[in-house]
Amino acid sequence: MFKQSHRPDSPGYVPRTPKFTKLSLPPVETGSTPSRSVTRAGTRPPAPAMPPNNPRANPTSGQASRPLRPILKKPGISSVPAHTSYDSEGEVLTSKKVVRSHDAHRYPQPPQAGVRRVQIQTEAFDLHWQLLPIDRSRSKRLLRFDVAFPIDYIRFQESDHRLKLADSNFDKAAANKPLTKMLINFNLGPFEWEVNVKNARGITCRDVFQAIHETFDEQLTLDEKKRIPPHLRQECEEAFKLRCKVVPGLEEVEFRKGLKRVDVLYHGTIFQGLTKPESDGDWTLHLGKWPF
């Protein structure tokens, strides 16, 4: 069958496909430069011109290139600087390296120049003989101090009588150097008490005696009463009743106050001096029966 042509104004008209004319390619140039296809690289801008070989413009020009250092560190080598510390001795301030504990024994470090090594010494105090334990070779007189009574009852024990202390004896300095604070410890079984002595103008023997008496004149707390051993409760009651009879004041008034710390001591209420076991420690109070 033959195709039937339709007019352009008919409903079944189909336009024909247009035909394009053939274009001829430009001739290929021949020469020393090899030909290459045209790509996008051909449209790139030209590279900037390199600066001239001028030492001022390029300081590194004309020098041999140095190889880069390796990033990896060799084992056992550390680039971190040693730590430093500072010691202050008086007005001298210097820096020194910190010596490791395991290296200090192998490599003893000599003292740094300009550093003074000062040995800290605790100041030693020599107490007045009235505050020391009784010693026939050292004590000028025998001091009798019963902590159950006020300090007005302190006496010098003579061979056949007792002599009251004068104010000059009480006002003696407690130590050979000015002393403003003293901490005195006393331990007896389950009981531990502290005697604090303070005097900004300098502690005297009176201050020490008074502080000791006031410490043991305090009433026992409920917890301290529970700590009294069962086999010593009867002795404490006897010491309490005896004290109420002999201390100055009304017996009934003193009895209503109840047990005091001094009652726990029973008959060991005589002052036997202060000692200092350690040069930089506190003093220790010794109490007991009259030794003579």
Coordinates of C-alpha atoms in Angstrom, one line a residue:
M1 CA 0.0 0.0 0.0
F2 CA 1.1 3.5 -0.6
K3 CA 1.1 6.2 2.1
Q4 CA -1.5 8.7 1.6
S5 CA -0.3 12.3 1.9
H6 CA -2.3 14.7 3.8
R7 CA -2.6 18.3 3.5
P8 CA -1.4 20.5 6.4
D9 CA -4.9 21.5 7.3
S10 CA -6.1 18.0 7.5
P11 CA -6.5 16.3 10.9
G12 CA -4.2 13.4 10.1
Y13 CA -1.3 15.6 8.9
V14 CA 2.1 14.6 10.4
P15 CA 5.0 17.0 9.8
R16 CA 8.1 15.6 8.2
T17 CA 11.4 15.3 10.0
P18 CA 13.7 18.3 9.1
K19 CA 17.0 17.5 7.5
F20 CA 20.2 19.2 8.6
T21 CA 23.0 20.1 6.3
K22 CA 26.4 18.5 6.9
L23 CA 29.2 20.7 8.2
S24 CA 32.8 20.1 7.3
L25 CA 35.5 19.9 10.1
P26 CA 38.4 22.3 10.1
P27 CA 41.6 20.9 8.7
V28 CA 44.1 19.2 11.1
E29 CA 47.3 21.2 11.7
T30 CA 50.5 19.3 11.4
G31 CA 53.7 20.2 13.3
S32 CA 56.1 19.3 16.2
T33 CA 53.3 19.8 18.8
P34 CA 51.2 16.6 19.1
S35 CA 47.6 17.1 18.6
R36 CA 45.2 16.5 21.4
S37 CA 41.4 16.7 21.8
V38 CA 39.8 19.9 22.9
T39 CA 38.7 19.5 26.6
R40 CA 37.6 21.7 29.5
A41 CA 41.3 22.0 30.5
G42 CA 41.8 24.1 27.5
T43 CA 39.5 26.8 29.0
R44 CA 41.5 27.1 32.3
P45 CA 43.3 30.4 32.9
P46 CA 47.0 30.4 32.4
A47 CA 49.2 29.6 35.5
P48 CA 50.7 32.6 37.2
A49 CA 54.2 33.4 36.2
M50 CA 56.9 32.2 38.7
P51 CA 58.9 35.0 40.5
P52 CA 62.3 35.6 39.3
N53 CA 65.2 33.9 41.0
N54 CA 65.9 36.8 43.3
P55 CA 67.2 36.1 46.8
R56 CA 65.3 39.0 48.3
A57 CA 62.0 38.0 46.7
N58 CA 62.5 34.3 47.6
P59 CA 64.9 33.9 50.6
T60 CA 65.0 30.1 50.1
S61 CA 66.0 30.2 46.5
G62 CA 69.5 29.1 45.8
Q63 CA 69.6 27.0 49.0
A64 CA 69.8 23.2 49.1
S65 CA 66.6 21.7 50.2
R66 CA 66.7 20.2 53.7
P67 CA 65.1 16.8 54.3
L68 CA 62.1 16.9 56.6
R69 CA 62.5 15.4 60.1
P70 CA 60.7 12.2 60.7
I71 CA 57.5 12.6 62.7
L72 CA 57.9 9.3 64.6
K73 CA 59.9 9.6 67.8
K74 CA 62.6 7.2 68.7
P75 CA 61.7 5.0 71.7
G76 CA 63.1 6.2 75.0
I77 CA 63.6 9.8 73.9
S78 CA 61.2 12.5 75.1
S79 CA 61.1 16.0 73.9
V80 CA 59.1 17.3 76.9
P81 CA 61.2 19.6 79.0
A82 CA 61.9 18.7 82.6
H83 CA 59.5 20.0 85.3
T84 CA 60.9 22.6 87.6
S85 CA 60.0 23.6 91.2
Y86 CA 60.9 26.5 93.3
D87 CA 62.3 26.5 96.9
S88 CA 62.3 29.6 99.0
E89 CA 65.0 29.9 101.7
G90 CA 64.9 33.3 103.3
E91 CA 65.4 35.8 100.6
V92 CA 66.9 33.3 98.1
L93 CA 64.6 32.0 95.3
T94 CA 66.1 29.6 92.8
S95 CA 64.9 27.0 90.4
K96 CA 66.0 23.4 90.4
K97 CA 65.0 20.2 88.6
V98 CA 62.8 17.7 90.3
V99 CA 64.7 14.6 91.1
R100 CA 62.8 11.3 90.8
S101 CA 62.8 9.1 93.8
H102 CA 64.4 6.2 91.9
D103 CA 67.1 8.5 90.4
A104 CA 68.0 10.2 93.7
H105 CA 69.8 7.1 95.0
R106 CA 71.7 6.5 91.8
Y107 CA 72.6 10.1 91.0
P108 CA 73.0 12.3 94.1
Q109 CA 72.4 15.9 93.3
P110 CA 74.9 18.4 94.5
P111 CA 73.4 21.5 96.3
Q112 CA 72.5 24.3 93.9
A113 CA 74.5 27.4 94.0
G114 CA 72.9 30.2 96.0
V115 CA 70.6 27.9 98.0
R116 CA 71.0 27.7 101.7
R117 CA 69.8 24.6 103.5
V118 CA 68.3 25.4 106.8
Q119 CA 67.5 22.7 109.3
I120 CA 64.3 23.6 111.2
Q121 CA 64.7 23.3 114.9
T122 CA 61.9 23.3 117.4
E123 CA 62.5 25.8 120.2
A124 CA 63.1 24.1 123.5
F125 CA 61.7 25.4 126.7
D126 CA 63.0 24.7 130.2
L127 CA 60.2 24.7 132.7
H128 CA 60.5 26.3 136.1
W129 CA 61.6 23.7 138.8
Q130 CA 58.2 24.1 140.5
L131 CA 56.5 22.6 137.5
L132 CA 58.9 19.6 137.1
P133 CA 58.8 16.2 138.8
I134 CA 60.3 16.3 142.2
D135 CA 64.0 15.5 142.2
R136 CA 66.1 15.9 145.3
S137 CA 69.1 17.0 143.2
R138 CA 67.2 19.6 141.2
S139 CA 64.2 20.7 143.3
K140 CA 65.0 23.5 145.7
R141 CA 62.0 22.6 147.8
L142 CA 59.3 20.0 148.0
L143 CA 56.1 21.4 146.4
R144 CA 52.8 19.8 147.6
F145 CA 49.9 20.5 145.3
D146 CA 46.6 18.6 145.7
V147 CA 44.5 19.2 142.6
A148 CA 41.3 18.6 144.6
F149 CA 41.8 21.9 146.4
P150 CA 42.2 25.5 145.2
I151 CA 45.8 26.7 144.5
D152 CA 45.7 28.8 147.7
Y153 CA 46.3 25.4 149.5
I154 CA 49.6 24.7 147.7
R155 CA 52.4 24.4 150.2
F156 CA 56.1 23.9 150.5
Q157 CA 56.7 20.7 152.5
E158 CA 59.4 21.3 155.1
S159 CA 60.7 18.7 157.5
D160 CA 58.3 19.4 160.3
H161 CA 55.8 21.9 158.8
R162 CA 54.3 23.3 155.6
L163 CA 54.9 26.8 154.2
K164 CA 52.5 28.7 152.1
L165 CA 53.7 29.9 148.7
A166 CA 54.2 33.7 148.3
D167 CA 53.0 35.6 145.3
S168 CA 56.5 35.8 144.1
N169 CA 56.6 32.0 143.8
F170 CA 53.3 31.9 141.9
D171 CA 54.4 34.7 139.6
K172 CA 57.5 32.9 138.4
A173 CA 57.7 32.5 134.6
A174 CA 56.7 29.0 133.6
A175 CA 59.7 28.7 131.2
N176 CA 63.0 30.2 130.6
K177 CA 61.6 31.8 127.4
P178 CA 58.3 33.7 126.9
L179 CA 55.5 31.1 126.6
T180 CA 51.9 32.1 125.8
K181 CA 50.2 28.7 125.1
M182 CA 50.6 25.3 126.7
L183 CA 48.7 22.1 126.0
I184 CA 48.9 19.5 128.7
N185 CA 47.6 16.0 128.3
F186 CA 46.4 13.6 131.0
N187 CA 45.4 10.0 130.5
L188 CA 44.0 7.6 133.1
G189 CA 42.4 4.4 131.8
P190 CA 39.4 5.3 129.7
F191 CA 39.7 9.0 130.5
E192 CA 41.7 11.5 128.5
W193 CA 41.6 15.2 129.4
E194 CA 43.4 18.3 128.2
V195 CA 44.6 21.3 130.2
N196 CA 44.8 24.5 128.1
V197 CA 46.9 27.3 129.5
K198 CA 47.0 30.7 127.8
N199 CA 48.4 34.0 128.8
A200 CA 49.3 36.6 126.1
R201 CA 51.7 38.3 128.6
G202 CA 53.6 35.1 129.3
I203 CA 52.5 32.0 131.3
T204 CA 53.4 31.9 134.9
C205 CA 53.4 29.0 137.4
R206 CA 50.1 30.4 138.8
D207 CA 48.5 30.0 135.4
V208 CA 49.5 26.4 135.2
F209 CA 48.4 25.5 138.7
Q210 CA 45.0 27.3 138.2
A211 CA 44.3 25.6 134.8
I212 CA 45.1 22.2 136.3
H213 CA 42.8 22.7 139.2
E214 CA 39.9 24.0 137.1
T215 CA 40.2 21.1 134.7
F216 CA 39.7 18.5 137.4
D217 CA 37.1 20.6 139.2
E218 CA 34.6 20.0 136.4
Q219 CA 31.6 17.7 136.9
L220 CA 31.6 14.4 135.2
T221 CA 29.4 14.1 132.1
L222 CA 26.9 11.3 131.7
D223 CA 29.2 9.6 129.2
E224 CA 32.2 9.9 131.6
K225 CA 30.2 8.4 134.4
K226 CA 29.4 5.4 132.2
R227 CA 33.1 4.9 131.5
I228 CA 34.0 4.4 135.1
P229 CA 35.0 0.7 135.5
P230 CA 32.6 -1.3 137.7
H231 CA 35.3 -2.3 140.1
L232 CA 36.2 1.4 140.7
R233 CA 32.8 2.9 141.2
Q234 CA 32.8 2.2 144.9
E235 CA 36.2 3.9 145.3
C236 CA 35.0 6.9 143.4
E237 CA 32.0 7.2 145.7
E238 CA 34.2 7.1 148.7
A239 CA 36.6 9.7 147.3
F240 CA 33.6 11.9 146.5
K241 CA 32.2 11.8 150.0
L242 CA 35.6 12.4 151.5
R243 CA 36.1 15.4 149.3
C244 CA 32.7 16.9 150.2
K245 CA 33.8 16.9 153.9
V246 CA 37.2 18.4 153.6
V247 CA 36.9 21.0 150.8
P248 CA 36.1 24.5 151.7
G249 CA 32.3 25.3 151.6
L250 CA 29.2 23.5 152.7
E251 CA 29.2 19.8 152.5
E252 CA 25.6 19.6 151.3
V253 CA 26.1 22.1 148.5
E254 CA 29.2 20.2 147.3
F255 CA 27.4 16.9 147.5
R256 CA 24.5 18.1 145.3
K257 CA 27.0 19.0 142.6
G258 CA 27.8 15.3 142.2
L259 CA 30.9 13.5 141.0
K260 CA 33.8 15.5 139.5
R261 CA 36.8 14.5 137.5
V262 CA 39.0 14.6 140.6
D263 CA 36.9 11.9 142.2
V264 CA 38.0 9.4 139.5
L265 CA 41.6 9.9 140.6
Y266 CA 40.7 8.4 144.0
H267 CA 43.8 9.1 146.2
G268 CA 46.1 10.0 143.3
T269 CA 45.5 13.7 143.3
I270 CA 49.0 15.0 144.1
F271 CA 50.8 17.0 141.4
Q272 CA 54.0 15.2 140.3
G273 CA 55.2 17.5 137.6
L274 CA 55.1 17.9 133.8
T275 CA 57.2 16.2 131.3
K276 CA 57.6 16.4 127.5
P277 CA 58.3 13.0 125.9
E278 CA 59.0 14.6 122.5
S279 CA 60.8 17.8 121.8
D280 CA 58.0 19.1 119.5
G281 CA 55.1 17.5 121.3
D282 CA 52.8 18.5 124.1
W283 CA 53.4 18.3 127.9
T284 CA 52.1 15.4 129.9
L285 CA 50.7 15.8 133.4
H286 CA 51.6 13.3 136.1
L287 CA 49.4 12.8 139.2
G288 CA 49.7 10.3 142.0
K289 CA 50.1 9.8 145.8
W290 CA 52.5 11.9 147.9
P291 CA 55.9 10.1 147.4
F292 CA 57.4 11.1 150.7

